[in-house]
Coordinates of C-alpha atoms (C1' of nucleotides) in Angstrom, one line a residue:
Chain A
X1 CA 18.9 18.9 22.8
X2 CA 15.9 16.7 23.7
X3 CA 14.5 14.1 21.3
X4 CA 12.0 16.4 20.1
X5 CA 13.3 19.3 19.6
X6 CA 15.7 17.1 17.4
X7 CA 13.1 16.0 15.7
X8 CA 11.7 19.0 15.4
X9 CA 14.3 21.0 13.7
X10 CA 14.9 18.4 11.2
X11 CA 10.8 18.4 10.1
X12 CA 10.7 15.2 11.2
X13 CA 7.3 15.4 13.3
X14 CA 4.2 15.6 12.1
X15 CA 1.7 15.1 14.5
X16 CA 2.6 14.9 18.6
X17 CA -0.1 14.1 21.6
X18 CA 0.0 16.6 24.5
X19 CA 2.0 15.4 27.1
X20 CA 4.4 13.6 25.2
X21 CA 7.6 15.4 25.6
X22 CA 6.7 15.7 29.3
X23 CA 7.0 11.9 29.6
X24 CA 10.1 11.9 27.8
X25 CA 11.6 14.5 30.1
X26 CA 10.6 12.9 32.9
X27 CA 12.3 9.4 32.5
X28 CA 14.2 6.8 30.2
X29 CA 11.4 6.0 28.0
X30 CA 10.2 3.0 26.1
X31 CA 9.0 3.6 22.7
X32 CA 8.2 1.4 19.6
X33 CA 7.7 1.9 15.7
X34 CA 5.9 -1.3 13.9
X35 CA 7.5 -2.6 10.6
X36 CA 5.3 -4.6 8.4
X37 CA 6.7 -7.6 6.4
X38 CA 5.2 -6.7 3.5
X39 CA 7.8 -7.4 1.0
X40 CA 11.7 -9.3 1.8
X41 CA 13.2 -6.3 2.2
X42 CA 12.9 -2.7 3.8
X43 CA 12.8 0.3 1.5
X44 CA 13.9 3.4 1.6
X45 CA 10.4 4.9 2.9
X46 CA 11.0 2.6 6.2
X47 CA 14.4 4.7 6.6
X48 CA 12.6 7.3 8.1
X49 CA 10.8 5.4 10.7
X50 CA 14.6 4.0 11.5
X51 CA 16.0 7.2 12.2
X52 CA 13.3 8.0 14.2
X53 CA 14.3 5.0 16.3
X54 CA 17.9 5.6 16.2
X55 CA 17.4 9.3 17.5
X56 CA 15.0 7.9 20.3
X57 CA 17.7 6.0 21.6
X58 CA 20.6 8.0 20.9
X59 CA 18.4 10.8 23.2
X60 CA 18.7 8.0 25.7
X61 CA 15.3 6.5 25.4
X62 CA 14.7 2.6 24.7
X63 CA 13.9 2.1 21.1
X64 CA 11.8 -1.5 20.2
X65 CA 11.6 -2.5 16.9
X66 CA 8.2 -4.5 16.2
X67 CA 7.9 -6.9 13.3
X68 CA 4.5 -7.1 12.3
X69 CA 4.4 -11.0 12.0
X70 CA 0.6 -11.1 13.1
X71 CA -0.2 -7.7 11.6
X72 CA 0.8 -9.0 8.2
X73 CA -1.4 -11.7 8.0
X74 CA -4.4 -8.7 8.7
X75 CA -3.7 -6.0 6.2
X76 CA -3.2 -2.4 7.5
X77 CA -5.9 -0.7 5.3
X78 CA -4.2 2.7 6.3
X79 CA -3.5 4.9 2.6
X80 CA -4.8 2.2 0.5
X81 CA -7.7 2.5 -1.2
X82 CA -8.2 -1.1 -2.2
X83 CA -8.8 -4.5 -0.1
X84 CA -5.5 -6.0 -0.6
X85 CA -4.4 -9.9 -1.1
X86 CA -2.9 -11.6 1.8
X87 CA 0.5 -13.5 1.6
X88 CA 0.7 -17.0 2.0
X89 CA 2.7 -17.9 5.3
X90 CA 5.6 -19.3 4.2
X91 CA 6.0 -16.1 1.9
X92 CA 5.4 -14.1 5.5
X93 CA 8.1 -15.8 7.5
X94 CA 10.9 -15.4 4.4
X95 CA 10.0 -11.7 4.7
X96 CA 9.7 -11.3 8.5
X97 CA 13.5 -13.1 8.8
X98 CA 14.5 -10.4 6.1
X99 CA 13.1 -7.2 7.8
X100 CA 14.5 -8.5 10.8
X101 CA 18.2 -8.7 9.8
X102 CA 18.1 -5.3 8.5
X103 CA 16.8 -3.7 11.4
X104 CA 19.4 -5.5 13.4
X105 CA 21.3 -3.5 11.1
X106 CA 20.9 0.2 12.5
X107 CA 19.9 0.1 16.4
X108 CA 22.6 -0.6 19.3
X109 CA 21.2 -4.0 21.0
X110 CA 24.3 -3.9 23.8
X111 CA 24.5 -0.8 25.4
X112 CA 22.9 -1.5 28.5
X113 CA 19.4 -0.3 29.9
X114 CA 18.5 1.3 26.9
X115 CA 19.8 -1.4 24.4
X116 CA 16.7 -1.5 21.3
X117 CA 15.0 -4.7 21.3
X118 CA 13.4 -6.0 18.3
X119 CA 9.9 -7.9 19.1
X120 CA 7.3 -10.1 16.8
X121 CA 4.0 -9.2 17.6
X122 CA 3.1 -13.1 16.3
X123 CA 4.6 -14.1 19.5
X124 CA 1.9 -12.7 21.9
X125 CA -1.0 -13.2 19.1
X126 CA -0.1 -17.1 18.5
X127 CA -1.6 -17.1 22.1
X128 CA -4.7 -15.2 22.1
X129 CA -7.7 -16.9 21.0
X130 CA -10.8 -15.3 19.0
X131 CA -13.1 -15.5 21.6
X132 CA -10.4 -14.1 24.1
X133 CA -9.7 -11.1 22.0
X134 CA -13.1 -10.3 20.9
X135 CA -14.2 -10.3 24.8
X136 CA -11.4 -8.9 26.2
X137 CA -9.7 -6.2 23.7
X138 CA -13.5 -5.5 21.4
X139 CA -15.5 -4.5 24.3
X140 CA -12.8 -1.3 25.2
X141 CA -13.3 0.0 21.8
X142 CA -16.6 1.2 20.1
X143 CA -17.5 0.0 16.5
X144 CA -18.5 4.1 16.4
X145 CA -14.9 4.8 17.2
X146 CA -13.6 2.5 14.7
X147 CA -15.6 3.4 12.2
X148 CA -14.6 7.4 12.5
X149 CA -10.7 6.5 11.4
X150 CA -9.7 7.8 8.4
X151 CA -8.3 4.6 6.8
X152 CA -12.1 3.3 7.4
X153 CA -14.1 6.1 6.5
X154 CA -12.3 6.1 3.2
X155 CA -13.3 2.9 2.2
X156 CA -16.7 2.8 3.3
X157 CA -18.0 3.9 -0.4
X158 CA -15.6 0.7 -2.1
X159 CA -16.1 -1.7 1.1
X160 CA -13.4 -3.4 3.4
X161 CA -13.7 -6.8 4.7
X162 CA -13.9 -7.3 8.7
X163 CA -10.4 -8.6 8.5
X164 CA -8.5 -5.2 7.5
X165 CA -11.7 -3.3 9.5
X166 CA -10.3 -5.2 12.4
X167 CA -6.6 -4.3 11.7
X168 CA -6.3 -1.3 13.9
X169 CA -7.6 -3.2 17.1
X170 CA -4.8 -6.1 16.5
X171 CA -2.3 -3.3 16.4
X172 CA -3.6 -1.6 19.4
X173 CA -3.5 -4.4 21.3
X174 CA 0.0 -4.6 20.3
X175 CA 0.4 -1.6 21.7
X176 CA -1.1 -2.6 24.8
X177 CA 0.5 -5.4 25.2
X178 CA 3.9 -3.9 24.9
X179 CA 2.4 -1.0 27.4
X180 CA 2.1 -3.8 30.1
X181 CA 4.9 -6.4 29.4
X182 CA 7.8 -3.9 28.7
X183 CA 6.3 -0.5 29.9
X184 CA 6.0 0.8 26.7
X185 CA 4.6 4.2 26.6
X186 CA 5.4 6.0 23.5
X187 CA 4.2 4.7 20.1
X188 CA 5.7 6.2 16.7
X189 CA 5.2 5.9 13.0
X190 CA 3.8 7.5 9.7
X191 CA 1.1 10.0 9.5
X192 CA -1.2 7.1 8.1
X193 CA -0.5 5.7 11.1
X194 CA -1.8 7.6 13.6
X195 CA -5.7 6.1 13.6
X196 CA -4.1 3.1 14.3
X197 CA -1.7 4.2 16.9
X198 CA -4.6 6.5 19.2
X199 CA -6.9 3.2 19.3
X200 CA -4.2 2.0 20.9
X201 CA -3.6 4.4 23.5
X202 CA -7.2 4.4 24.0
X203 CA -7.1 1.0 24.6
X204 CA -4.1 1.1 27.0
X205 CA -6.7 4.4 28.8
X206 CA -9.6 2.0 29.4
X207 CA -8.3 -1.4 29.7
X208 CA -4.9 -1.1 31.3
X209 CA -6.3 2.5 32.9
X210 CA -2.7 4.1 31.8
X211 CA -1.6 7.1 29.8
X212 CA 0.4 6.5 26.8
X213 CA 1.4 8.8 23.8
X214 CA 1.9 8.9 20.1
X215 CA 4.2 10.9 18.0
X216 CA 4.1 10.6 14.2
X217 CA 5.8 11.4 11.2
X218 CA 5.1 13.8 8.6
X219 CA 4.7 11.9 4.8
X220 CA 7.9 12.7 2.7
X221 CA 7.4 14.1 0.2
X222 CA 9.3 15.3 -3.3
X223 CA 9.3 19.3 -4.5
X224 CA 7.9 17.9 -7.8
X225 CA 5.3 15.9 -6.6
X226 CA 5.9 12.4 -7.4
X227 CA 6.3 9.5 -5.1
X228 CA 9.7 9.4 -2.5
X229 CA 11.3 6.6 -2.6
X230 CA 10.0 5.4 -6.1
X231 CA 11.3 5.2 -9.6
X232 CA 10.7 3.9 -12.9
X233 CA 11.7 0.8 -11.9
X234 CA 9.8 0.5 -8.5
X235 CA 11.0 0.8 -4.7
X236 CA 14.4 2.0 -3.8
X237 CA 15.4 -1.0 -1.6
X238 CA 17.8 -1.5 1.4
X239 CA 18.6 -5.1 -0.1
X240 CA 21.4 -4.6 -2.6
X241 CA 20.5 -7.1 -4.2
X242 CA 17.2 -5.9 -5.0
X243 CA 18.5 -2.2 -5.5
X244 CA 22.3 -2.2 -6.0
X245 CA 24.7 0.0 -4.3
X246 CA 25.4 2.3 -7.4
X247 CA 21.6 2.6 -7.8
X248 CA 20.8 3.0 -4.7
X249 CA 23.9 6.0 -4.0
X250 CA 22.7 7.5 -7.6
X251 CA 19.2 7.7 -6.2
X252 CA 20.1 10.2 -3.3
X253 CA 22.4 11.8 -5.7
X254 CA 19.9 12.8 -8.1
X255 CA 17.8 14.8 -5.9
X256 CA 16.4 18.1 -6.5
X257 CA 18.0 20.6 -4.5
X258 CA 15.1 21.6 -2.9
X259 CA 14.9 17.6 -1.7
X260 CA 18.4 17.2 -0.9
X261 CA 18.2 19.9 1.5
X262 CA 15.0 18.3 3.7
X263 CA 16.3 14.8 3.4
X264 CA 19.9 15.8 4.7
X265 CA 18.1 16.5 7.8
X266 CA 15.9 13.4 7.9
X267 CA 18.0 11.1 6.8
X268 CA 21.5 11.9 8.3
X269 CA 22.5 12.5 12.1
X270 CA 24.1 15.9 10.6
X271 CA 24.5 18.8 13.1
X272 CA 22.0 21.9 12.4
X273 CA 25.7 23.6 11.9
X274 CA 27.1 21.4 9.5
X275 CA 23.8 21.0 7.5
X276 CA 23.7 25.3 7.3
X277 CA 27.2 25.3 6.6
X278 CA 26.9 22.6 3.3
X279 CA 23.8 24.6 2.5
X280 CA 25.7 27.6 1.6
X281 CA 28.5 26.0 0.2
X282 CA 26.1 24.8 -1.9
X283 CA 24.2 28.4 -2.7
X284 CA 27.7 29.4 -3.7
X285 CA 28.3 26.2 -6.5
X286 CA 25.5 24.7 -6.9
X287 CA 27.0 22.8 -9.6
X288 CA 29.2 21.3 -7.3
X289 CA 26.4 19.2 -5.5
X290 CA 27.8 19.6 -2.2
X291 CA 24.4 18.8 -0.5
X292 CA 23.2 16.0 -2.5
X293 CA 26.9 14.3 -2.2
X294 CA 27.1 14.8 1.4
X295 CA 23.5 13.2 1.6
X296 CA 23.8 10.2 -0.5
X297 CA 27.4 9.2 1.0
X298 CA 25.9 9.3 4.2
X299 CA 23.4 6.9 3.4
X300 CA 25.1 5.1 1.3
X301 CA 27.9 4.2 3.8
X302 CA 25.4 3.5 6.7
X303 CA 22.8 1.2 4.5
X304 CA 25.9 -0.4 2.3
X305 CA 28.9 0.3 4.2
X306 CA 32.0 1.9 3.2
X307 CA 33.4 -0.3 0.5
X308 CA 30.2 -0.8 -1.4
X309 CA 29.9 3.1 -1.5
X310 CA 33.5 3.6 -2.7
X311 CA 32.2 1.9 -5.6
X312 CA 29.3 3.5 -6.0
X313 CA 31.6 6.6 -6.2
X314 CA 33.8 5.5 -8.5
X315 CA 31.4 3.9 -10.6
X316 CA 29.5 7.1 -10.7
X317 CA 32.6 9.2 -11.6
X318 CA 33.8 6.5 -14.3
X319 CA 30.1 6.9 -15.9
X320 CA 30.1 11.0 -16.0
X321 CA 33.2 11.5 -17.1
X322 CA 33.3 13.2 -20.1
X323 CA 34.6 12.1 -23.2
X324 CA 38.3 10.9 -23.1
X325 CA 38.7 11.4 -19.8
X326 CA 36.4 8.7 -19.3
X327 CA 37.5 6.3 -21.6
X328 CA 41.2 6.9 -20.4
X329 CA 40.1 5.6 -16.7
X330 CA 38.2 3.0 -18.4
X331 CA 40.9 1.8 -20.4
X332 CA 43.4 1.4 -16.9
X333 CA 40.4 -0.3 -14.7
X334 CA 41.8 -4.0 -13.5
X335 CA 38.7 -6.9 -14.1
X336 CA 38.0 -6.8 -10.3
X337 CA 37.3 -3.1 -10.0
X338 CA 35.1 -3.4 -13.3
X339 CA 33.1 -5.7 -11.9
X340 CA 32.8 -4.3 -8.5
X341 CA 31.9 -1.1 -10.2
X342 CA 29.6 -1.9 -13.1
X343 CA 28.0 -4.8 -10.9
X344 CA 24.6 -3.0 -10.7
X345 CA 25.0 -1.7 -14.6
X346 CA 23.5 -3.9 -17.0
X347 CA 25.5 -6.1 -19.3
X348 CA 25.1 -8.4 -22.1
X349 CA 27.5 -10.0 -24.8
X350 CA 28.7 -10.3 -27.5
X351 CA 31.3 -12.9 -29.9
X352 CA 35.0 -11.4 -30.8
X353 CA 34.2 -13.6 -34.1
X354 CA 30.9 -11.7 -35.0
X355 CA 32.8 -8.3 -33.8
X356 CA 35.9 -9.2 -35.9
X357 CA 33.2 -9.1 -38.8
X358 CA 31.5 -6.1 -37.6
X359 CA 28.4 -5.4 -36.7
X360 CA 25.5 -3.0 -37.9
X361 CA 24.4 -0.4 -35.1
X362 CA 21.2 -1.2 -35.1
X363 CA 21.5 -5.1 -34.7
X364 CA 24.8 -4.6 -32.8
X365 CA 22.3 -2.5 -29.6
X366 CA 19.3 -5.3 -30.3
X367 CA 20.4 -9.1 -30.6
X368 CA 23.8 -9.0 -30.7
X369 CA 24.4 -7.0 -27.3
X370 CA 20.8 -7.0 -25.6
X371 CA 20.6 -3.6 -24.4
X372 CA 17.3 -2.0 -26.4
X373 CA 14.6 -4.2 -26.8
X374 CA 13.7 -3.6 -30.6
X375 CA 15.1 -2.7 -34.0
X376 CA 12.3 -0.2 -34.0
X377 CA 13.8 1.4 -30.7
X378 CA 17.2 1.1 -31.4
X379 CA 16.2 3.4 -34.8
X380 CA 14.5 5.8 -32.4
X381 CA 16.9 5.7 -30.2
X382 CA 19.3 6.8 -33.1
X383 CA 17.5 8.8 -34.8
X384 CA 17.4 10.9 -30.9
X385 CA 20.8 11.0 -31.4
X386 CA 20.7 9.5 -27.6
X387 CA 23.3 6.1 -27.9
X388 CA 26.9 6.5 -27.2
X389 CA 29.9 3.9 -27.5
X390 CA 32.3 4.5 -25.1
X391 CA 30.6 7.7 -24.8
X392 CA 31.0 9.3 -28.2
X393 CA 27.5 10.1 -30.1
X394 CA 27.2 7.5 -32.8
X395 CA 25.1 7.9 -36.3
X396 CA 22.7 5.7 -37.8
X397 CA 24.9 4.0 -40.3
X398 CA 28.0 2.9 -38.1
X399 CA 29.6 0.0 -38.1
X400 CA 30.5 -1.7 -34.8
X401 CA 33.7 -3.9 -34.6
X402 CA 37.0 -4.2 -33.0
X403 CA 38.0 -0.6 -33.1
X404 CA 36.0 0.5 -30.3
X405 CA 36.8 -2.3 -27.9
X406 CA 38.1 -0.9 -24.3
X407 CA 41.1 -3.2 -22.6
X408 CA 40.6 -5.6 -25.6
X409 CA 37.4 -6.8 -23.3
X410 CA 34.6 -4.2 -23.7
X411 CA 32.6 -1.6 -24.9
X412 CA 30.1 0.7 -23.0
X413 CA 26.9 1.6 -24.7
X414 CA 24.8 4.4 -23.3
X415 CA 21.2 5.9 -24.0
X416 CA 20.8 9.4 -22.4
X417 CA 22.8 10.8 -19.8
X418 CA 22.3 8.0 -17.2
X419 CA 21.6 4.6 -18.9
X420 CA 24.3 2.2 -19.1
X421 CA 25.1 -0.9 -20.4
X422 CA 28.1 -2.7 -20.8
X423 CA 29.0 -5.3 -23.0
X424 CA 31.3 -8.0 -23.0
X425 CA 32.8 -9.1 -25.4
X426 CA 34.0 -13.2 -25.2
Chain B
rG1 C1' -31.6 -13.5 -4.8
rG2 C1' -33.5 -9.0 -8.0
rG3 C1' -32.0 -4.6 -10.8
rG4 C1' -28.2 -1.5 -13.0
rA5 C1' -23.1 0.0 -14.7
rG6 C1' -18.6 -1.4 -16.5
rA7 C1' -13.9 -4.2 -18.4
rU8 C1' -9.6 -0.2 -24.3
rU9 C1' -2.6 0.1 -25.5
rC10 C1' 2.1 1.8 -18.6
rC11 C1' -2.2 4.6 -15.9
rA12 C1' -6.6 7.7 -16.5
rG13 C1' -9.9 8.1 -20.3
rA14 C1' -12.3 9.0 -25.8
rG15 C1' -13.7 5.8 -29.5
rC16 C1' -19.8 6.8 -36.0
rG17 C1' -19.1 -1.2 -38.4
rG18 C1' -14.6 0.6 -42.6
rC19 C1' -10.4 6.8 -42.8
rC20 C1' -8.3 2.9 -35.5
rA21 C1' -2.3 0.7 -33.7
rA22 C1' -6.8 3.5 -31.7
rA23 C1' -8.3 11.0 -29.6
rU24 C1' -6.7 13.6 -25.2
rG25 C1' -4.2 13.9 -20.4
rG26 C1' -0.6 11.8 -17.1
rG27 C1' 3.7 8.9 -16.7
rG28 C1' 8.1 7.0 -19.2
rC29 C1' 12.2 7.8 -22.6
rA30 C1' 15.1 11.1 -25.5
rG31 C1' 16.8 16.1 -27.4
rA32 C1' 17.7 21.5 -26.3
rC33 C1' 19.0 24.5 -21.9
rU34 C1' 21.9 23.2 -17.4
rG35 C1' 24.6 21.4 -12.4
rU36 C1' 23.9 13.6 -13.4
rA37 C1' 19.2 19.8 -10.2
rA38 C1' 14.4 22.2 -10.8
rA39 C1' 11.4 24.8 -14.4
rU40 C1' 10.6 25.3 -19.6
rC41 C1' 10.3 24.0 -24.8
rU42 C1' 10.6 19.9 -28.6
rG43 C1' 10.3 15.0 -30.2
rU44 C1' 8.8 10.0 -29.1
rU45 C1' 5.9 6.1 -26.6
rG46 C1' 3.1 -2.4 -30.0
rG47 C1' 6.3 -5.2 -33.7
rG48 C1' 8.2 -5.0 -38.8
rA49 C1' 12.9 -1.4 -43.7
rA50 C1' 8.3 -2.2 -46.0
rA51 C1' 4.1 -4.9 -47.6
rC52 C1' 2.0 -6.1 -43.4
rC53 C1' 1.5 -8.7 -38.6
rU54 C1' -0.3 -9.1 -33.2
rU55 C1' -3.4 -5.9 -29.8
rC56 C1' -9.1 -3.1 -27.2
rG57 C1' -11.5 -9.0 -20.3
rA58 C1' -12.2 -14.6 -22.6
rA59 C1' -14.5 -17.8 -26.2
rG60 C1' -17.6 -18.2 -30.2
rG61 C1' -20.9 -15.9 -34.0
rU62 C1' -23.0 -12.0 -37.7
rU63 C1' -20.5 -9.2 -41.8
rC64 C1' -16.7 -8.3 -47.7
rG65 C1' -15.0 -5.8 -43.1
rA66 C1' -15.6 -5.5 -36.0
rA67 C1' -12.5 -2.2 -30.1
rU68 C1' -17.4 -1.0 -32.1
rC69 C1' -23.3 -5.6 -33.5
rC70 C1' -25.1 -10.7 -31.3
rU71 C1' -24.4 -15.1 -27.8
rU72 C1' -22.2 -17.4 -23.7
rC73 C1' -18.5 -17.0 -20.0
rU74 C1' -15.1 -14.5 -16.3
rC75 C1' -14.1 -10.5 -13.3
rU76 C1' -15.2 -5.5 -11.0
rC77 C1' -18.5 -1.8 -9.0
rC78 C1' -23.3 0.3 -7.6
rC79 C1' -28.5 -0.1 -5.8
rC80 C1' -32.5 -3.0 -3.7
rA81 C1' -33.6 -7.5 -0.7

RNA sequence: GGGGAGAUUCCAGAGCGGCCAAAUGGGGCAGACUGUAAAUCUGUUGGGAAACCUUCGAAGGUUCGAAUCCUUCUCUCCCCA
């Protein structure tokens, strides 16, 4: 199976220029996917720009990796509706270094002539100077075709400054450049990207008088509606220690089965058979959660590795126990696996002398432990019927002390089904 | 430079000078139902046990009383030049 149709059956393309898989059939390939340092660490959004790579180059093609180093310091106006703030430098190169590590992360960079590189656009930009790029790169492009793009258009009514109306010839040029130092002739990314990605093959058409091509990929998007890749809480992040192994695992875990089913495809190298097969395993439990297991392990291990998902597992099974079952494996868990296992759970503390004495509910979830903000939440919270120690409902009017520590050491509150908190008690 | 519109609790967006901690929708959280799913229904969504306290861009002022009136300032948007 050729890189597209790969793509292709797992919905991953959105958007393909003619001639593309004619290229691709014809030789090895080079193609590249831009990443921009917006933030110290990729997010789960980028994953599916990263498989894209990975299944260009396990197709046999050569994958490059681009760090938007100059890019960043422009402002890809591309989906946003507002001018946005640059970052200093010295925030830039701290999140460029990031992105970098992690992409090093999931592409083979030793396996011969089509071994991914990973490129900084800064380094061909740092030598270009305004006049030189105004002269040499403006005068291929039209303000009238600029001014057609989408990302432009949009904005017109609000305004843009030159710098971000500027953005899509700096990445074309990347393109370009790329095109004639490392015969670069495919170009792939988001659906927002592809204004951005066509001014570069135009550019590569009139200035370098070569044909290059552009694939992109479709938005992902969630059955429900809301945001992929987003909670509460903000990005899901590759970093653990921005979004921590349990969280991250739990995230995958929780999808809808409608989700689980497209993201198995995008975002694991699953064969069509396998992916069929889980599906109607699934049909036949669904309670089970054979799909969205099978997904969020496979993520899991291949962003965290193996260990950090084993306790993502175990932490997730320790949490959903029910009743004594739970606290039974709680009770025989050594101090090392607790803390590898609750490390992305929240804790607090709380004094064996002020426990001895017991402690009110209400103050016992607010000052004493930390975990709800106010007395008046902790009441609500109560009055919901929502907060469990050690995952029995409690009322109102009880009194917390010594009787409900676990291993003599702690005691696990919980609001809902899936908020956890763990206290220790010192 | 000239003219106009606006800034409200997480977001959007109402808000007669007293009955406004502030309508409504969205989101969040929780409960029921389940499968740690989806859909649906219900409750809740500044702090305080309460009296009451702190909030409506900022600072002053008018008033017994201000998110609502006045002054200045800051910021945003639109139109004209």
């Amino acid at each position: 199976m050729n890189f597209i149709e790969e793509m292709t059956w797992r919905g991953m393309i959105h958007d393909i220029m003619p001639g593309t898989e004619e290229q691709l059939n014809k030789e090895m390939t080079a193609g590249y996917i831009g990443f921009d340092p917006t933030a110290d660490s990729l997010h789960i959004g980028n994953l599916v720009q990263i498989m894209t790579l990975v299944h260009f180059q396990r197709a046999g093609h050569k994958p490059f990796a681009l760090a938007g180093g100059a890019t960043g310091m422009v402002g890809d106006p591309s989906g946003k509706s507002q001018e946005r703030n640059l970052l200093d430098n010295k925030t830039l190169n701290h999140n460029l270094e990031c992105v970098k590590k992690q992409l090093e992360k999931f592409l083979d960079f030793d396996c011969g002539d089509n071994a991914a590189e990973l490129v900084n656009n800064y380094d061909w930009f740092k030598e270009i100077n305004f006049l030189d790029f105004i002269r040499d790169v403006g005068k291929h492009i039209s303000v009238n075709y600029m001014m057609a793009k989408d990302s432009v258009k949009s904005r017109l009514e609000t305004g843009m400054s030159f710098t971000e109306f500027s953005y899509q010839l700096v990445q074309g040029y990347d393109y370009y450049w790329l095109y004639e130092n490392k015969n670069c002739k495919l170009q792939m990314g988001g659906s927002d990207q592809w204004g951005n990605i066509v001014t570069g093959t135009e550019l590569i058409r009139r200035k370098g008088q070569g044909k290059a091509f552009a694939i992109t990929t479709p938005l992902i998007k969630k059955a429900d509606g809301t945001k992929f890749g987003k909670t509460a809480g903000g990005s899901i992040w590759l970093d653990k220690n921005k979004t921590s192994p349990y969280k991250f695992y739990q995230y995958w875990f929780n999808a809808s089965d409608e989700d689980a089913a497209n993201f198995i495809r995008i975002f694991t190298f699953k064969t069509k058979e396998e992916i069929e097969a889980l599906e109607s395993e699934h049909k036949e439990a669904p309670h089970l959660r054979v799909l969205q297991k099978a997904l969020a392990e496979d993520i899991t291990i291949r962003v965290h590795g193996k260990e950090e998902l084993q306790n993502a597992i175990e932490a997730s099974q320790l949490l959903f126990k029910k009743g004594d079952e739970a606290i039974a494996a709680f009770k025989n868990i050594s101090e090392q696996l607790f803390n590898d296992v609750f490390e992305g759970v929240p804790q607090g503390e709380v004094a064996m002398s002020e426990l001895e004495q017991g402690i009110e509910i209400v103050s016992f979830l607010t000052e004493a432990s930390g975990f709800l903000p106010s007395n008046k939440e902790a009441r609500r919270a109560l009055k919901e019927n929502s907060i469990s120690i050690n995952k029995a409902k409690v009322k109102m009017d009880a009194i917390v002390n010594t009787s409900v520590l676990i291993d003599n050491k702690y005691i696990l509150l919980q609001r809902g089904k899936k908020n956890f908190f763990v206290v220790k008690v010192v």
